[in-house]
Amino acid sequence: KLTLFLPLFFASVLLLGQSPRIDANRVEKHINYLASDKMKGRGTGSKENDKAAKYIIKQFKKLDLTPLGTNGYRQPFTAKVRRIVVPDSIRPANNVIGFLDNGAPYTIVIGAHYDHLGTGTQGSSRDKAPQGKIHNGADDNASGVAGLLELARYYAQNNIKEPYNFLFIAFGAEERGLVGSRYFVNNPTLPLDKIHFMSNMDMIGRYNADRGVGIGGYGTSDAWPEVFKEVKGSVRFFTDRSGSGGADHASFYAKKVPVLFFHTGGHDDYHMPTDDPEKIDIPSAVGILDIHIQLIENAMKLPKLGYTEVK
């Protein structure tokens, strides 16, 4: 009986060691909610986009995160929305911001955008006749928000007082040109010089084993090579030096904050009505989040990261 038990015991330990910190069921639940047809694509200024913000706020409240918006968890701003059917308009939008205070002098920012293309009348769709079609945005970017919420849950409930604080930001109006993240860095609710680094997740749900997950921003601090040492997991990854690009981390990089950027790459459903929840690779998304945690924990062993301009 003992000889039978020991292999099972060590197998359990190994399995737990691979990815014990991320709850796949929660990741899937968040994606299914945010990218359901009922959410009608979460277009900027829509009632469904506001409903998504309320969902994120509810999760932050459950985790006892401190509100760090300008109106509770919300940081309201206005976004100019380019529309196909009617002229340009100004629409209300919000960043949703929760703070995990560990009493530390510096803070790690984790971000993802929660808006998408709505029902095809706000531009950016790749569909030839997008009007009236729900663009669910399961990968772009319900997958990133699910990752944001799961990392928030892990760090809020791991019973460890980390040497850095955490600021979790769900950005609005990203699809309108990084409007939410640009508004935040120009109107920060936490001083930008107190940020250790910013890490952004935009589309982590369609892992391609031949490509691996891309992690951008590798050139934005001289410390990243040390942070990446011996990091490995159930998914492959590669690094890219650039800190700029068409996602929210670029707003922080422009303000001389070191960044990371997680992205599983383009696909045929990108900015199409077919970007649906059933196509998300949940196990690989969990693996990506586990790598993300490894990188965060390595970075927390170092003093505040210095910024490097990528030439």
CSV table of C-alpha atoms in Angstrom, one decimal, residues 73-194:
chain,number,residue,atom,x,y,z
A,73,TYR,CA,-13.5,52.2,-8.3
A,74,ARG,CA,-14.3,54.2,-11.4
A,75,GLN,CA,-12.2,56.8,-13.2
A,76,PRO,CA,-14.6,58.4,-15.6
A,77,PHE,CA,-13.5,60.0,-18.8
A,78,THR,CA,-15.0,60.8,-22.2
A,79,ALA,CA,-14.0,59.0,-25.4
A,80,LYS,CA,-14.5,60.1,-29.0
A,81,VAL,CA,-16.0,57.1,-30.8
A,82,ARG,CA,-15.6,56.8,-34.6
A,83,ARG,CA,-18.8,55.4,-36.0
A,84,ILE,CA,-19.7,54.2,-39.4
A,85,VAL,CA,-23.4,54.9,-39.4
A,86,VAL,CA,-23.6,58.2,-37.7
A,87,PRO,CA,-21.0,61.1,-37.2
A,88,ASP,CA,-18.3,61.1,-34.5
A,89,SER,CA,-19.7,61.4,-31.0
A,90,ILE,CA,-18.3,61.8,-27.5
A,91,ARG,CA,-19.2,58.9,-25.2
A,92,PRO,CA,-18.8,58.3,-21.5
A,93,ALA,CA,-16.3,55.6,-20.4
A,94,ASN,CA,-14.5,54.4,-17.3
A,95,ASN,CA,-11.3,52.9,-16.1
A,96,VAL,CA,-12.0,50.5,-13.2
A,97,ILE,CA,-9.2,50.6,-10.6
A,98,GLY,CA,-8.6,48.5,-7.5
A,99,PHE,CA,-5.6,48.8,-5.2
A,100,LEU,CA,-4.0,46.0,-3.1
A,101,ASP,CA,-2.1,47.9,-0.4
A,102,ASN,CA,0.8,46.0,1.1
A,103,GLY,CA,2.2,49.1,2.8
A,104,ALA,CA,5.1,49.1,0.3
A,105,PRO,CA,6.7,52.2,-1.3
A,106,TYR,CA,6.3,51.0,-4.9
A,107,THR,CA,3.5,49.4,-6.9
A,108,ILE,CA,3.1,46.8,-9.7
A,109,VAL,CA,0.4,47.7,-12.2
A,110,ILE,CA,-1.6,44.9,-13.9
A,111,GLY,CA,-3.8,45.9,-16.8
A,112,ALA,CA,-6.3,44.7,-19.4
A,113,HIS,CA,-9.0,46.4,-21.4
A,114,TYR,CA,-12.6,45.4,-21.1
A,115,ASP,CA,-14.3,47.2,-24.0
A,116,HIS,CA,-14.7,45.7,-27.5
A,117,LEU,CA,-16.4,46.6,-30.8
A,118,GLY,CA,-20.1,46.4,-29.8
A,119,THR,CA,-22.5,45.6,-32.6
A,120,GLY,CA,-20.2,46.7,-35.5
A,121,THR,CA,-21.1,50.4,-35.7
A,122,GLN,CA,-18.1,51.9,-34.0
A,123,GLY,CA,-15.4,50.9,-36.6
A,124,SER,CA,-12.4,48.6,-36.5
A,125,SER,CA,-14.4,45.4,-37.4
A,126,ARG,CA,-12.8,43.2,-40.1
A,127,ASP,CA,-16.2,41.9,-41.2
A,128,LYS,CA,-17.3,43.1,-44.6
A,129,ALA,CA,-20.8,44.0,-43.3
A,130,PRO,CA,-20.4,44.4,-39.5
A,131,GLN,CA,-23.4,46.5,-38.7
A,132,GLY,CA,-25.8,44.8,-36.3
A,133,LYS,CA,-23.5,41.9,-35.6
A,134,ILE,CA,-22.4,41.2,-32.0
A,135,HIS,CA,-18.6,41.2,-31.7
A,136,ASN,CA,-18.2,39.2,-28.5
A,137,GLY,CA,-14.4,39.8,-28.1
A,138,ALA,CA,-13.8,36.6,-26.1
A,139,ASP,CA,-10.1,36.7,-26.9
A,140,ASP,CA,-10.0,40.5,-27.4
A,141,ASN,CA,-10.2,41.2,-24.5
A,142,ALA,CA,-12.4,39.1,-22.2
A,143,SER,CA,-9.4,36.7,-21.9
A,144,GLY,CA,-7.1,39.5,-20.6
A,145,VAL,CA,-9.7,40.7,-18.1
A,146,ALA,CA,-10.2,37.2,-16.9
A,147,GLY,CA,-6.5,37.0,-16.3
A,148,LEU,CA,-6.5,40.4,-14.6
A,149,LEU,CA,-9.3,39.2,-12.2
A,150,GLU,CA,-7.6,35.9,-11.5
A,151,LEU,CA,-4.2,37.5,-10.7
A,152,ALA,CA,-6.1,40.0,-8.4
A,153,ARG,CA,-7.8,37.0,-6.6
A,154,TYR,CA,-4.4,35.2,-6.2
A,155,TYR,CA,-2.5,38.1,-4.8
A,156,ALA,CA,-5.4,39.3,-2.6
A,157,GLN,CA,-6.0,35.8,-1.1
A,158,ASN,CA,-2.6,34.2,-1.0
A,159,ASN,CA,-2.0,35.2,2.7
A,160,ILE,CA,1.4,36.7,1.8
A,161,LYS,CA,2.2,40.3,2.3
A,162,GLU,CA,4.2,41.0,-0.8
A,163,PRO,CA,7.1,43.6,-0.9
A,164,TYR,CA,5.1,45.6,-3.5
A,165,ASN,CA,1.6,46.9,-3.7
A,166,PHE,CA,-0.6,46.0,-6.7
A,167,LEU,CA,-2.8,48.3,-8.8
A,168,PHE,CA,-5.3,46.4,-11.0
A,169,ILE,CA,-6.7,48.5,-13.9
A,170,ALA,CA,-9.4,47.4,-16.3
A,171,PHE,CA,-9.1,50.0,-19.1
A,172,GLY,CA,-12.0,51.5,-21.0
A,173,ALA,CA,-12.1,52.6,-24.6
A,174,GLU,CA,-8.9,50.8,-25.7
A,175,GLU,CA,-10.4,50.0,-29.0
A,176,ARG,CA,-10.9,53.7,-29.6
A,177,GLY,CA,-7.1,54.3,-29.5
A,178,LEU,CA,-5.8,53.4,-26.0
A,179,VAL,CA,-8.0,56.2,-24.7
A,180,GLY,CA,-8.5,54.8,-21.2
A,181,SER,CA,-4.8,54.0,-20.5
A,182,ARG,CA,-3.7,57.3,-22.0
A,183,TYR,CA,-6.2,59.1,-19.7
A,184,PHE,CA,-4.9,57.3,-16.7
A,185,VAL,CA,-1.2,58.1,-17.3
A,186,ASN,CA,-2.1,61.7,-17.8
A,187,ASN,CA,-4.4,61.7,-14.7
A,188,PRO,CA,-2.8,59.0,-12.5
A,189,THR,CA,-4.5,58.1,-9.2
A,190,LEU,CA,-1.1,56.8,-8.0
A,191,PRO,CA,2.1,58.6,-8.9
A,192,LEU,CA,3.8,57.2,-11.9
A,193,ASP,CA,7.2,57.4,-10.3
A,194,LYS,CA,6.0,54.9,-7.7
